[in-house]
Amino acid sequence: MRNFKIVLQYEGTRYKGWQKQGKGEGDSSSSASPENTIQGKLERLLSRIAGKPVEIQGSGRTDAGVHAYGQVANFHMDTDDTPEALMEKINSYLPEDIGVISVEEVPERFHSRLNAKSKTYRYRVLNSAVPHIFERRYVYQVPEHLDMEAMRRAAILLTGSHDFKAFTSAKKGKKSTVRTVDSIQIDRVGDEIHFTFSGNGFLYHMVRILMGTLLEVGTGAKKPEDMTAILESGSRECAGPLVPACGLALMEVRYS
Amino acid sequence: MRNFKIVLQYEGTRYKGWQKQGKGEGDSSSSASPENTIQGKLERLLSRIAGKPVEIQGSGRTDAGVHAYGQVANFHMDTDDTPEALMEKINSYLPEDIGVISVEEVPERFHSRLNAKSKTYRYRVLNSAVPHIFERRYVYQVPEHLDMEAMRRAAILLTGSHDFKAFTSAKKGKKSTVRTVDSIQIDRVGDEIHFTFSGNGFLYHMVRILMGTLLEVGTGAKKPEDMTAILESGSRECAGPLVPACGLALMEVRYS
């Protein structure tokens, strides 16, 4: 069977996230309300095109309400279509808040999750008291003054390989919570502040809890130096709050 | 009574346009479903703040589905609030797709429609086969190749003072259909083309019919030179089609 890698954009606002509900990954036999997840929508559509069940593998989950500019997924399918024709077919069936922006045929063993080397997420903060009508679905509004310099110092302390147990909502398990954050870049763009996180992988809610913590540094509620102690604590209560999903977008997934 | 000038932004997607339904302008006694118009929403809200009926006058109507980055309106109200406090109060009551971005007190005789000197509208065309997920509510997608040079030559012929009877959906009446279009600028911005119209006033549907005609020039269905004959014909059938409202936004209203 041919293996196709696709790059996807979606506005997450009305979805329950990437991953189909119900049983775990790789089990498509029983899934509750697949229509409300991006993965469920795509599998239904691809199965209709193929005339038999097709499973799609994403590079990772995005949570309910989180957007994607460059989510990557792959699926195996028997088809005579060129990648271009397949892309057109898929887009013609997709709702207007999901779009495929590229399709390419890849070696059979390519796996969008297992082969992913690093990912980039961006969190957009609207740092203004004036609401932004047209971008409101994609930003989180924080009108308070935010100390850029303090946030940047905190970001440096959070960069690198650490146990990020304090920065996840995941239940305690046996899996490692050590991750490597390659960079956290903080840029002022007009009346917005963009926080760009790159790394080899992120735990459940990790970017949004890092964000909540950085914003506490920005307002002065926490000091940059506190980051080290929070990492060492391994305790969720020491980190900042979980910020809303709407500001977050998966920008890019890189492969070697 | 104090007179306040406000600048408004709104996403027109879910509204029946600026003007409240029912009777004509200046008559607030009976209006059907005022909730579905921007004017209706604002008047209800201002009347609630004032504790008595408040009428709001817009610089002009925007049609159903048309957006605004800088609509201007004014209203008279007895209040001890500063303009800043009033703005905060109004925004706290407004739905998230309407926002007031400035409030200032103006002389009693200021009238947002009668004193308007010129207006600028922008129409955004997504000139790509790939849909734009995040901007989809604000662009009209035209995947065909568009001849920029031909559209610019046509735009020059449409600029100036003309009888734009061929470019309006308005019923024939006694009112003059002569308008002055100061400029039509056409810019490529990434995979979009922005058409910016400035002038002293625009007839009902005029910008969107000018756009439909310019796009026909872009695809080669019409020649730039045809513009003169269409203007002279005064006949709606000679001009191009009405393009969708979603690509259009009122950008600015200027006063002397």
Short mmCIF file of C-alpha atoms in Angstrom, two decimals:
data_model
loop_
_atom_site.label_atom_id
_atom_site.label_comp_id
_atom_site.label_asym_id
_atom_site.label_seq_id
_atom_site.Cartn_x
_atom_site.Cartn_y
_atom_site.Cartn_z
CA MET A 1 0.00 0.00 0.00
CA ARG A 2 1.13 3.54 -0.67
CA ASN A 3 1.97 5.74 2.30
CA PHE A 4 0.99 9.42 2.21
CA LYS A 5 2.29 12.22 4.41
CA ILE A 6 -0.02 15.20 4.68
CA VAL A 7 0.36 18.64 6.23
CA LEU A 8 -2.82 20.02 7.76
CA GLN A 9 -4.17 23.31 8.99
CA TYR A 10 -7.16 23.56 11.25
CA GLU A 11 -8.96 26.00 13.46
CA GLY A 12 -9.47 23.99 16.64
CA THR A 13 -12.29 26.13 18.04
CA ARG A 14 -15.16 23.68 17.51
CA TYR A 15 -13.23 20.40 17.85
CA LYS A 16 -12.43 18.13 20.77
CA GLY A 17 -8.84 18.06 19.63
CA TRP A 18 -6.89 15.90 17.22
CA GLN A 19 -7.36 12.47 18.68
CA LYS A 20 -10.53 10.51 18.14
CA GLN A 21 -12.42 9.67 21.30
CA GLY A 22 -12.95 6.20 22.67
CA LYS A 23 -10.24 3.59 22.78
CA GLY A 24 -6.54 4.25 22.42
CA GLU A 25 -4.44 4.96 19.39
CA GLY A 26 -4.42 2.40 16.63
CA ASP A 27 -7.86 1.08 17.51
CA SER A 28 -10.42 2.35 15.08
CA SER A 29 -13.01 -0.32 15.75
CA SER A 30 -14.87 1.61 18.41
CA SER A 31 -14.67 5.36 18.73
CA ALA A 32 -17.19 7.61 20.38
CA SER A 33 -18.26 10.68 18.40
CA PRO A 34 -15.35 10.63 15.91
CA GLU A 35 -17.00 13.59 14.18
CA ASN A 36 -15.83 16.00 16.84
CA THR A 37 -12.14 15.25 16.42
CA ILE A 38 -9.86 16.11 13.52
CA GLN A 39 -8.58 12.54 13.33
CA GLY A 40 -12.12 11.14 13.33
CA LYS A 41 -13.20 13.52 10.57
CA LEU A 42 -10.22 12.58 8.42
CA GLU A 43 -10.55 8.83 8.92
CA ARG A 44 -14.21 8.86 7.97
CA LEU A 45 -13.45 10.87 4.87
CA LEU A 46 -10.43 8.80 3.79
CA SER A 47 -12.35 5.56 4.39
CA ARG A 48 -15.11 6.88 2.17
CA ILE A 49 -12.59 7.74 -0.57
CA ALA A 50 -10.84 4.36 -0.25
CA GLY A 51 -14.01 2.31 0.09
CA LYS A 52 -12.57 0.58 3.15
CA PRO A 53 -11.29 1.58 6.60
CA VAL A 54 -8.25 3.87 6.59
CA GLU A 55 -6.35 4.77 9.74
CA ILE A 56 -4.54 8.06 10.03
CA GLN A 57 -1.60 8.67 12.35
CA GLY A 58 -0.92 12.20 13.59
CA SER A 59 2.46 13.52 14.71
CA GLY A 60 0.86 14.01 18.09
CA ARG A 61 -2.36 15.13 19.71
CA THR A 62 -3.51 18.68 19.88
CA ASP A 63 -6.00 19.41 22.63
CA ALA A 64 -9.55 20.67 22.29
CA GLY A 65 -9.53 24.21 20.93
CA VAL A 66 -5.87 24.21 19.87
CA HIS A 67 -5.14 25.24 16.27
CA ALA A 68 -2.65 23.90 13.75
CA TYR A 69 -0.77 25.64 10.95
CA GLY A 70 1.36 22.59 10.20
CA GLN A 71 0.13 19.37 11.79
CA VAL A 72 1.60 16.32 10.03
CA ALA A 73 -0.12 12.96 9.62
CA ASN A 74 0.26 9.88 7.47
CA PHE A 75 -1.96 7.06 6.23
CA HIS A 76 -1.71 4.02 3.99
CA MET A 77 -4.09 3.74 1.06
CA ASP A 78 -4.50 1.92 -2.23
CA THR A 79 -5.22 4.52 -4.86
CA ASP A 80 -4.26 5.44 -8.41
CA ASP A 81 -4.53 9.14 -7.57
CA THR A 82 -1.52 11.44 -7.72
CA PRO A 83 -0.81 13.23 -4.42
CA GLU A 84 -2.19 16.43 -6.01
CA ALA A 85 -5.45 14.75 -7.04
CA LEU A 86 -5.77 13.16 -3.60
CA MET A 87 -5.26 16.53 -1.92
CA GLU A 88 -7.95 18.11 -4.05
CA LYS A 89 -10.34 15.24 -3.29
CA ILE A 90 -9.73 15.42 0.46
CA ASN A 91 -10.12 19.21 0.54
CA SER A 92 -13.39 19.00 -1.38
CA TYR A 93 -14.83 16.85 1.43
CA LEU A 94 -13.32 18.70 4.40
CA PRO A 95 -15.24 21.32 6.38
CA GLU A 96 -13.99 24.86 5.92
CA ASP A 97 -12.09 24.90 9.22
CA ILE A 98 -9.78 22.03 8.20
CA GLY A 99 -7.52 22.10 5.15
CA VAL A 100 -4.76 19.94 3.71
CA ILE A 101 -1.94 22.13 2.42
CA SER A 102 0.35 19.40 1.08
CA VAL A 103 0.30 15.70 0.26
CA GLU A 104 3.37 13.68 -0.65
CA GLU A 105 4.07 10.00 -1.08
CA VAL A 106 6.64 8.72 1.41
CA PRO A 107 8.43 5.39 2.04
CA GLU A 108 6.21 2.73 3.52
CA ARG A 109 7.88 2.82 6.92
CA PHE A 110 7.47 6.59 7.44
CA HIS A 111 5.52 7.23 10.67
CA SER A 112 4.46 10.80 11.43
CA ARG A 113 4.73 10.38 15.21
CA LEU A 114 7.69 8.02 15.64
CA ASN A 115 9.85 9.80 13.05
CA ALA A 116 9.15 13.35 14.25
CA LYS A 117 12.38 15.03 15.38
CA SER A 118 10.99 18.23 16.82
CA LYS A 119 7.94 20.42 16.96
CA THR A 120 7.22 24.10 17.18
CA TYR A 121 4.24 25.59 18.97
CA ARG A 122 3.31 29.25 19.08
CA TYR A 123 1.23 30.92 21.77
CA ARG A 124 -0.24 34.33 20.93
CA VAL A 125 -0.97 36.79 23.72
CA LEU A 126 -2.90 39.95 22.88
CA ASN A 127 -1.21 42.39 25.25
CA SER A 128 -3.78 45.17 25.02
CA ALA A 129 -6.95 46.33 26.73
CA VAL A 130 -8.58 46.74 23.32
CA PRO A 131 -10.09 43.48 22.04
CA HIS A 132 -9.01 42.30 18.62
CA ILE A 133 -12.22 41.45 16.81
CA PHE A 134 -10.72 39.64 13.83
CA GLU A 135 -8.05 37.62 15.62
CA ARG A 136 -10.05 36.85 18.74
CA ARG A 137 -10.23 33.11 18.10
CA TYR A 138 -6.45 32.85 17.91
CA VAL A 139 -5.20 34.97 20.79
CA TYR A 140 -5.43 35.07 24.57
CA GLN A 141 -5.96 38.60 25.84
CA VAL A 142 -3.78 39.76 28.74
CA PRO A 143 -4.16 43.53 29.17
CA GLU A 144 -1.66 43.85 32.06
CA HIS A 145 1.86 45.13 31.48
CA LEU A 146 4.19 42.18 30.92
CA ASP A 147 7.90 42.43 31.71
CA MET A 148 9.53 41.09 28.53
CA GLU A 149 12.98 41.00 30.07
CA ALA A 150 11.87 38.95 33.08
CA MET A 151 9.93 36.51 30.92
CA ARG A 152 12.96 36.04 28.66
CA ARG A 153 15.19 35.29 31.66
CA ALA A 154 12.67 32.74 32.93
CA ALA A 155 12.46 31.22 29.44
CA ILE A 156 16.19 30.61 29.41
CA LEU A 157 15.96 28.71 32.70
CA LEU A 158 13.18 26.53 31.27
CA THR A 159 15.13 25.76 28.10
CA GLY A 160 17.15 22.55 27.87
CA SER A 161 16.60 19.00 29.07
CA HIS A 162 14.59 18.88 32.28
CA ASP A 163 12.06 16.75 34.06
CA PHE A 164 8.90 18.77 33.29
CA LYS A 165 6.68 16.86 35.73
CA ALA A 166 5.64 20.15 37.35
CA PHE A 167 4.43 21.39 33.96
CA THR A 168 1.95 18.70 32.95
CA SER A 169 -1.62 17.76 33.80
CA ALA A 170 -0.88 14.11 32.96
CA LYS A 171 -1.60 11.56 35.64
CA LYS A 172 1.49 10.19 37.30
CA GLY A 173 2.64 7.15 35.38
CA LYS A 174 5.71 5.19 34.54
CA LYS A 175 6.53 7.16 31.41
CA SER A 176 9.41 9.60 31.54
CA THR A 177 8.51 13.26 31.94
CA VAL A 178 11.94 14.39 30.80
CA ARG A 179 11.83 16.50 27.66
CA THR A 180 14.21 18.78 25.81
CA VAL A 181 13.03 22.29 25.03
CA ASP A 182 15.38 23.65 22.36
CA SER A 183 14.21 27.23 22.55
CA ILE A 184 11.53 29.54 23.88
CA GLN A 185 11.50 32.74 21.87
CA ILE A 186 9.48 35.75 23.00
CA ASP A 187 8.72 38.45 20.45
CA ARG A 188 6.58 41.54 20.51
CA VAL A 189 4.57 41.78 17.27
CA GLY A 190 2.44 44.92 17.25
CA ASP A 191 0.15 44.68 20.28
CA GLU A 192 0.72 40.94 20.55
CA ILE A 193 3.45 38.90 22.20
CA HIS A 194 4.33 35.63 20.50
CA PHE A 195 5.85 32.81 22.52
CA THR A 196 7.48 30.20 20.27
CA PHE A 197 8.39 26.83 21.79
CA SER A 198 10.55 24.30 19.96
CA GLY A 199 11.49 20.92 21.33
CA ASN A 200 11.61 17.17 20.81
CA GLY A 201 8.23 16.64 22.40
CA PHE A 202 5.84 18.18 24.88
CA LEU A 203 3.86 16.59 27.70
CA TYR A 204 0.09 16.88 28.08
CA HIS A 205 -0.73 20.60 28.66
CA MET A 206 2.99 21.39 28.96
CA VAL A 207 3.10 24.41 26.63
CA ARG A 208 0.01 25.96 28.21
CA ILE A 209 1.34 25.50 31.76
CA LEU A 210 4.74 26.90 30.75
CA MET A 211 2.80 29.85 29.32
CA GLY A 212 0.78 30.35 32.50
CA THR A 213 4.02 30.34 34.45
CA LEU A 214 5.79 32.76 32.10
CA LEU A 215 2.83 35.14 32.28
CA GLU A 216 3.08 35.08 36.09
CA VAL A 217 6.70 36.11 35.67
CA GLY A 218 5.56 38.83 33.26
CA THR A 219 3.14 40.32 35.77
CA GLY A 220 5.60 39.97 38.65
CA ALA A 221 3.73 37.25 40.53
CA LYS A 222 6.74 34.98 40.09
CA LYS A 223 10.44 35.71 39.67
CA PRO A 224 12.53 34.31 36.80
CA GLU A 225 14.73 32.56 39.39
CA ASP A 226 11.69 30.62 40.67
CA MET A 227 11.78 28.46 37.51
CA THR A 228 14.60 26.30 38.80
CA ALA A 229 12.79 25.50 42.04
CA ILE A 230 9.54 24.74 40.19
CA LEU A 231 11.33 22.30 37.86
CA GLU A 232 13.00 20.66 40.85
CA SER A 233 9.75 20.41 42.82
CA GLY A 234 8.14 18.18 40.21
CA SER A 235 4.89 19.48 41.63
CA ARG A 236 2.07 20.79 39.43
CA GLU A 237 0.92 23.16 42.20
CA CYS A 238 4.20 25.08 42.06
CA ALA A 239 3.82 26.02 38.39
CA GLY A 240 1.44 28.63 37.01
CA PRO A 241 -2.11 28.14 35.71
CA LEU A 242 -3.15 26.44 32.49
CA VAL A 243 -3.87 29.20 29.95
CA PRO A 244 -6.74 28.89 27.42
CA ALA A 245 -6.34 26.69 24.34
CA CYS A 246 -7.35 29.40 21.84
CA GLY A 247 -3.93 31.11 21.90
CA LEU A 248 -2.05 27.94 21.02
CA ALA A 249 -1.15 26.60 17.58
CA LEU A 250 1.06 23.74 16.40
CA MET A 251 3.19 25.48 13.78
CA GLU A 252 5.56 22.87 12.41
CA VAL A 253 6.71 19.28 12.81
CA ARG A 254 10.24 18.54 11.63
CA TYR A 255 11.66 15.25 10.36
CA SER A 256 15.26 14.37 9.66
CA MET B 1 -26.70 66.46 25.60
CA ARG B 2 -23.16 65.32 24.96
CA ASN B 3 -22.31 63.96 21.53
CA PHE B 4 -19.95 60.99 21.24
CA LYS B 5 -18.10 59.80 18.16
CA ILE B 6 -17.09 56.16 18.25
CA VAL B 7 -14.93 54.01 15.99
CA LEU B 8 -16.08 50.41 15.70
CA GLN B 9 -14.74 47.10 14.48
CA TYR B 10 -16.97 44.16 13.73
CA GLU B 11 -16.93 40.83 12.02
CA GLY B 12 -20.06 40.98 9.88
CA THR B 13 -20.41 37.22 9.37
CA ARG B 14 -23.44 36.65 11.60
CA TYR B 15 -25.15 40.03 11.20
CA LYS B 16 -27.73 41.38 8.78
CA GLY B 17 -25.54 44.41 8.27
CA TRP B 18 -25.23 47.74 10.02
CA GLN B 19 -28.68 49.16 9.68
CA LYS B 20 -31.49 48.05 11.90
CA GLN B 21 -34.37 46.44 10.07
CA GLY B 22 -37.84 47.83 9.80
CA LYS B 23 -38.52 51.49 9.10
CA GLY B 24 -36.04 53.93 7.65
CA GLU B 25 -33.20 55.80 9.24
CA GLY B 26 -34.00 58.01 12.16
CA ASP B 27 -37.07 56.05 13.12
CA SER B 28 -36.41 53.88 16.12
CA SER B 29 -40.01 53.40 17.14
CA SER B 30 -40.54 50.14 15.28
CA SER B 31 -37.73 47.92 14.17
CA ALA B 32 -37.91 44.24 13.40
CA SER B 33 -35.25 41.98 14.94
CA PRO B 34 -32.84 44.78 15.88
CA GLU B 35 -30.65 42.13 17.50
CA ASN B 36 -29.34 40.95 14.16
CA THR B 37 -27.93 44.30 13.11
CA ILE B 38 -24.95 46.15 14.49
CA GLN B 39 -26.95 49.35 14.87
CA GLY B 40 -29.74 47.50 16.67
CA LYS B 41 -27.30 45.83 19.06
CA LEU B 42 -25.65 49.16 19.87
CA GLU B 43 -28.88 51.09 20.37
CA ARG B 44 -30.26 48.49 22.77
CA LEU B 45 -27.03 48.53 24.73
CA LEU B 46 -26.69 52.33 24.84
CA SER B 47 -30.34 52.70 25.82
CA ARG B 48 -29.74 50.29 28.67
CA ILE B 49 -26.70 52.29 29.81
CA ALA B 50 -28.55 55.63 29.51
CA GLY B 51 -31.82 54.36 30.99
CA LYS B 52 -33.71 55.86 28.06
CA PRO B 53 -33.79 55.45 24.27
CA VAL B 54 -30.55 56.38 22.50
CA GLU B 55 -30.27 56.57 18.73
CA ILE B 56 -27.01 55.89 17.01
CA GLN B 57 -26.09 57.25 13.60
CA GLY B 58 -23.58 55.35 11.45
CA SER B 59 -21.40 56.88 8.74
CA GLY B 60 -23.25 54.61 6.36
CA ARG B 61 -24.64 51.12 6.06
CA THR B 62 -22.58 48.04 5.65
CA ASP B 63 -24.42 45.10 4.12
CA ALA B 64 -25.03 41.69 5.66
CA GLY B 65 -21.74 39.85 6.07
CA VAL B 66 -19.52 42.88 5.46
CA HIS B 67 -16.84 43.60 8.08
CA ALA B 68 -15.57 46.86 9.53
CA TYR B 69 -12.16 47.85 10.80
CA GLY B 70 -13.12 51.49 11.22
CA GLN B 71 -16.84 52.17 11.05
CA VAL B 72 -17.70 55.52 12.62
CA ALA B 73 -20.93 56.35 14.43
CA ASN B 74 -22.19 59.00 16.82
CA PHE B 75 -24.87 59.30 19.46
CA HIS B 76 -26.14 61.85 21.98
CA MET B 77 -26.28 60.85 25.61
CA ASP B 78 -26.48 62.38 29.08
CA THR B 79 -23.73 60.82 31.14
CA ASP B 80 -21.05 61.78 33.64
CA ASP B 81 -18.71 59.13 32.24
CA THR B 82 -15.43 60.05 30.59
CA PRO B 83 -15.12 58.77 27.00
CA GLU B 84 -12.68 56.12 28.30
CA ALA B 85 -15.12 54.89 30.95
CA LEU B 86 -17.93 54.86 28.42
CA MET B 87 -15.84 52.81 26.00
CA GLU B 88 -15.05 50.28 28.68
CA LYS B 89 -18.72 50.06 29.64
CA ILE B 90 -19.87 49.56 26.04
CA ASN B 91 -17.22 46.93 25.33
CA SER B 92 -18.14 45.00 28.45
CA TYR B 93 -21.68 44.58 27.07
CA LEU B 94 -20.79 43.95 23.42
CA PRO B 95 -20.57 40.45 21.93
CA GLU B 96 -17.07 39.34 21.02
CA ASP B 97 -17.50 40.05 17.31
CA ILE B 98 -18.13 43.77 17.85
CA GLY B 99 -15.70 46.13 19.54
CA VAL B 100 -15.38 49.87 20.11
CA ILE B 101 -11.79 50.97 19.56
CA SER B 102 -12.17 54.67 20.36
CA VAL B 103 -14.67 57.06 21.90
CA GLU B 104 -14.33 60.84 21.82
CA GLU B 105 -16.61 63.71 22.69
CA VAL B 106 -17.39 65.90 19.68
CA PRO B 107 -19.31 69.16 19.09
CA GLU B 108 -23.06 68.76 19.31
CA ARG B 109 -23.61 69.23 15.59
CA PHE B 110 -21.16 66.51 14.49
CA HIS B 111 -22.98 63.91 12.37
CA SER B 112 -21.11 60.77 11.36
CA ARG B 113 -22.89 60.39 8.03
CA LEU B 114 -23.43 63.98 6.90
CA ASN B 115 -19.92 65.12 7.87
CA ALA B 116 -18.07 62.17 6.33
CA LYS B 117 -15.69 63.38 3.61
CA SER B 118 -14.53 60.05 2.25
CA LYS B 119 -14.43 56.34 2.96
CA THR B 120 -12.06 53.52 2.27
CA TYR B 121 -13.14 49.95 1.64
CA ARG B 122 -10.85 46.99 1.15
CA TYR B 123 -11.73 43.79 -0.68
CA ARG B 124 -9.49 40.78 -0.06
CA VAL B 125 -9.16 38.12 -2.74
CA LEU B 126 -7.34 34.89 -1.85
CA ASN B 127 -5.67 34.18 -5.19
CA SER B 128 -4.72 30.59 -4.49
CA ALA B 129 -6.11 27.08 -4.90
CA VAL B 130 -5.16 26.33 -1.30
CA PRO B 131 -7.83 27.45 1.16
CA HIS B 132 -6.77 29.73 3.99
CA ILE B 133 -8.22 28.20 7.12
CA PHE B 134 -7.60 31.09 9.50
CA GLU B 135 -8.58 33.98 7.22
CA ARG B 136 -11.45 32.23 5.49
CA ARG B 137 -14.12 34.52 6.95
CA TYR B 138 -12.37 37.60 5.57
CA VAL B 139 -11.37 36.64 2.03
CA TYR B 140 -13.02 35.58 -1.21
CA GLN B 141 -11.12 32.75 -2.86
CA VAL B 142 -10.40 33.07 -6.60
CA PRO B 143 -7.90 30.37 -7.62
CA GLU B 144 -7.66 31.47 -11.29
CA HIS B 145 -4.71 33.48 -12.56
CA LEU B 146 -5.58 37.17 -12.42
CA ASP B 147 -3.92 39.68 -14.73
CA MET B 148 -2.80 42.44 -12.35
CA GLU B 149 -1.83 44.80 -15.16
CA ALA B 150 -5.22 44.52 -16.90
CA MET B 151 -7.11 45.01 -13.61
CA ARG B 152 -5.03 48.10 -12.85
CA ARG B 153 -5.78 49.60 -16.25
CA ALA B 154 -9.49 48.95 -15.74
CA ALA B 155 -9.29 50.47 -12.26
CA ILE B 156 -7.90 53.70 -13.69
CA LEU B 157 -10.86 53.97 -16.09
CA LEU B 158 -13.27 53.49 -13.17
CA THR B 159 -11.56 56.14 -11.05
CA GLY B 160 -12.91 59.68 -11.02
CA SER B 161 -16.41 61.16 -11.07
CA HIS B 162 -18.85 59.00 -13.01
CA ASP B 163 -22.47 57.97 -13.05
CA PHE B 164 -22.14 54.52 -11.46
CA LYS B 165 -25.72 53.45 -12.25
CA ALA B 166 -24.40 50.28 -13.95
CA PHE B 167 -22.60 49.39 -10.70
CA THR B 168 -25.44 49.35 -8.19
CA SER B 169 -28.25 47.01 -7.23
CA ALA B 170 -30.32 49.98 -6.03
CA LYS B 171 -33.76 50.38 -7.51
CA LYS B 172 -33.99 53.22 -10.00
CA GLY B 173 -34.92 56.34 -8.14
CA LYS B 174 -34.59 60.07 -8.30
CA LYS B 175 -31.35 60.17 -6.33
CA SER B 176 -28.14 60.86 -8.19
CA THR B 177 -25.96 57.86 -8.93
CA VAL B 178 -22.94 60.06 -9.63
CA ARG B 179 -20.05 59.36 -7.27
CA THR B 180 -16.36 60.19 -7.15
CA VAL B 181 -13.94 57.33 -6.71
CA ASP B 182 -10.63 58.89 -5.67
CA SER B 183 -8.55 55.76 -6.09
CA ILE B 184 -8.65 52.02 -6.62
CA GLN B 185 -5.39 50.48 -5.53
CA ILE B 186 -4.56 46.86 -6.31
CA ASP B 187 -1.77 45.19 -4.34
CA ARG B 188 -0.49 41.66 -4.15
CA VAL B 189 0.07 40.69 -0.50
CA GLY B 190 1.44 37.16 -0.25
CA ASP B 191 -1.15 34.90 -1.88
CA GLU B 192 -3.83 37.57 -1.55
CA ILE B 193 -4.75 40.53 -3.74
CA HIS B 194 -6.08 43.56 -1.90
CA PHE B 195 -8.36 46.00 -3.71
CA THR B 196 -8.59 49.31 -1.88
CA PHE B 197 -11.37 51.72 -2.86
CA SER B 198 -11.46 55.32 -1.63
CA GLY B 199 -14.16 57.80 -2.51
CA ASN B 200 -16.73 60.29 -1.30
CA GLY B 201 -19.48 57.69 -1.16
CA PHE B 202 -20.52 54.39 -2.64
CA LEU B 203 -23.90 53.23 -3.94
CA TYR B 204 -25.67 50.09 -2.74
CA HIS B 205 -23.48 47.07 -3.69
CA MET B 206 -21.19 49.36 -5.71
CA VAL B 207 -17.84 48.12 -4.36
CA ARG B 208 -18.83 44.47 -4.76
CA ILE B 209 -20.04 44.99 -8.36
CA LEU B 210 -16.89 46.96 -9.21
CA MET B 211 -14.98 43.98 -7.76
CA GLY B 212 -16.93 41.44 -9.81
CA THR B 213 -16.19 43.49 -12.92
CA LEU B 214 -12.49 43.89 -12.11
CA LEU B 215 -12.19 40.13 -11.53
CA GLU B 216 -13.73 39.52 -14.96
CA VAL B 217 -11.00 41.75 -16.36
CA GLY B 218 -8.46 39.77 -14.35
CA THR B 219 -9.56 36.44 -15.84
CA GLY B 220 -9.84 37.91 -19.34
CA ALA B 221 -13.63 37.72 -19.62
CA LYS B 222 -13.71 41.50 -20.03
CA LYS B 223 -11.16 43.97 -21.37
CA PRO B 224 -10.01 47.04 -19.45
CA GLU B 225 -11.36 49.24 -22.28
CA ASP B 226 -14.86 47.81 -21.69
CA MET B 227 -15.12 49.88 -18.48
CA THR B 228 -15.94 53.08 -20.37
CA ALA B 229 -18.82 51.46 -22.26
CA ILE B 230 -20.19 49.85 -19.09
CA LEU B 231 -20.19 53.20 -17.29
CA GLU B 232 -21.90 54.84 -20.27
CA SER B 233 -24.52 52.07 -20.56
CA GLY B 234 -25.90 52.78 -17.10
CA SER B 235 -27.08 49.19 -17.23
CA ARG B 236 -26.54 46.72 -14.40
CA GLU B 237 -26.46 43.79 -16.84
CA CYS B 238 -23.34 45.16 -18.55
CA ALA B 239 -21.25 45.12 -15.36
CA GLY B 240 -19.83 42.00 -13.70
CA PRO B 241 -21.40 39.90 -10.94
CA LEU B 242 -21.84 40.82 -7.28
CA VAL B 243 -19.01 39.16 -5.34
CA PRO B 244 -19.57 37.72 -1.83
CA ALA B 245 -19.75 40.03 1.18
CA CYS B 246 -17.12 38.17 3.22
CA GLY B 247 -14.16 39.71 1.35
CA LEU B 248 -15.29 43.28 2.01
CA ALA B 249 -14.41 45.54 4.93
CA LEU B 250 -15.00 49.21 5.67
CA MET B 251 -11.52 50.34 6.67
CA GLU B 252 -11.79 54.04 7.43
CA VAL B 253 -14.13 57.02 7.37
CA ARG B 254 -12.46 60.41 7.07
CA TYR B 255 -13.73 63.78 8.32
CA SER B 256 -12.34 67.22 7.60
#
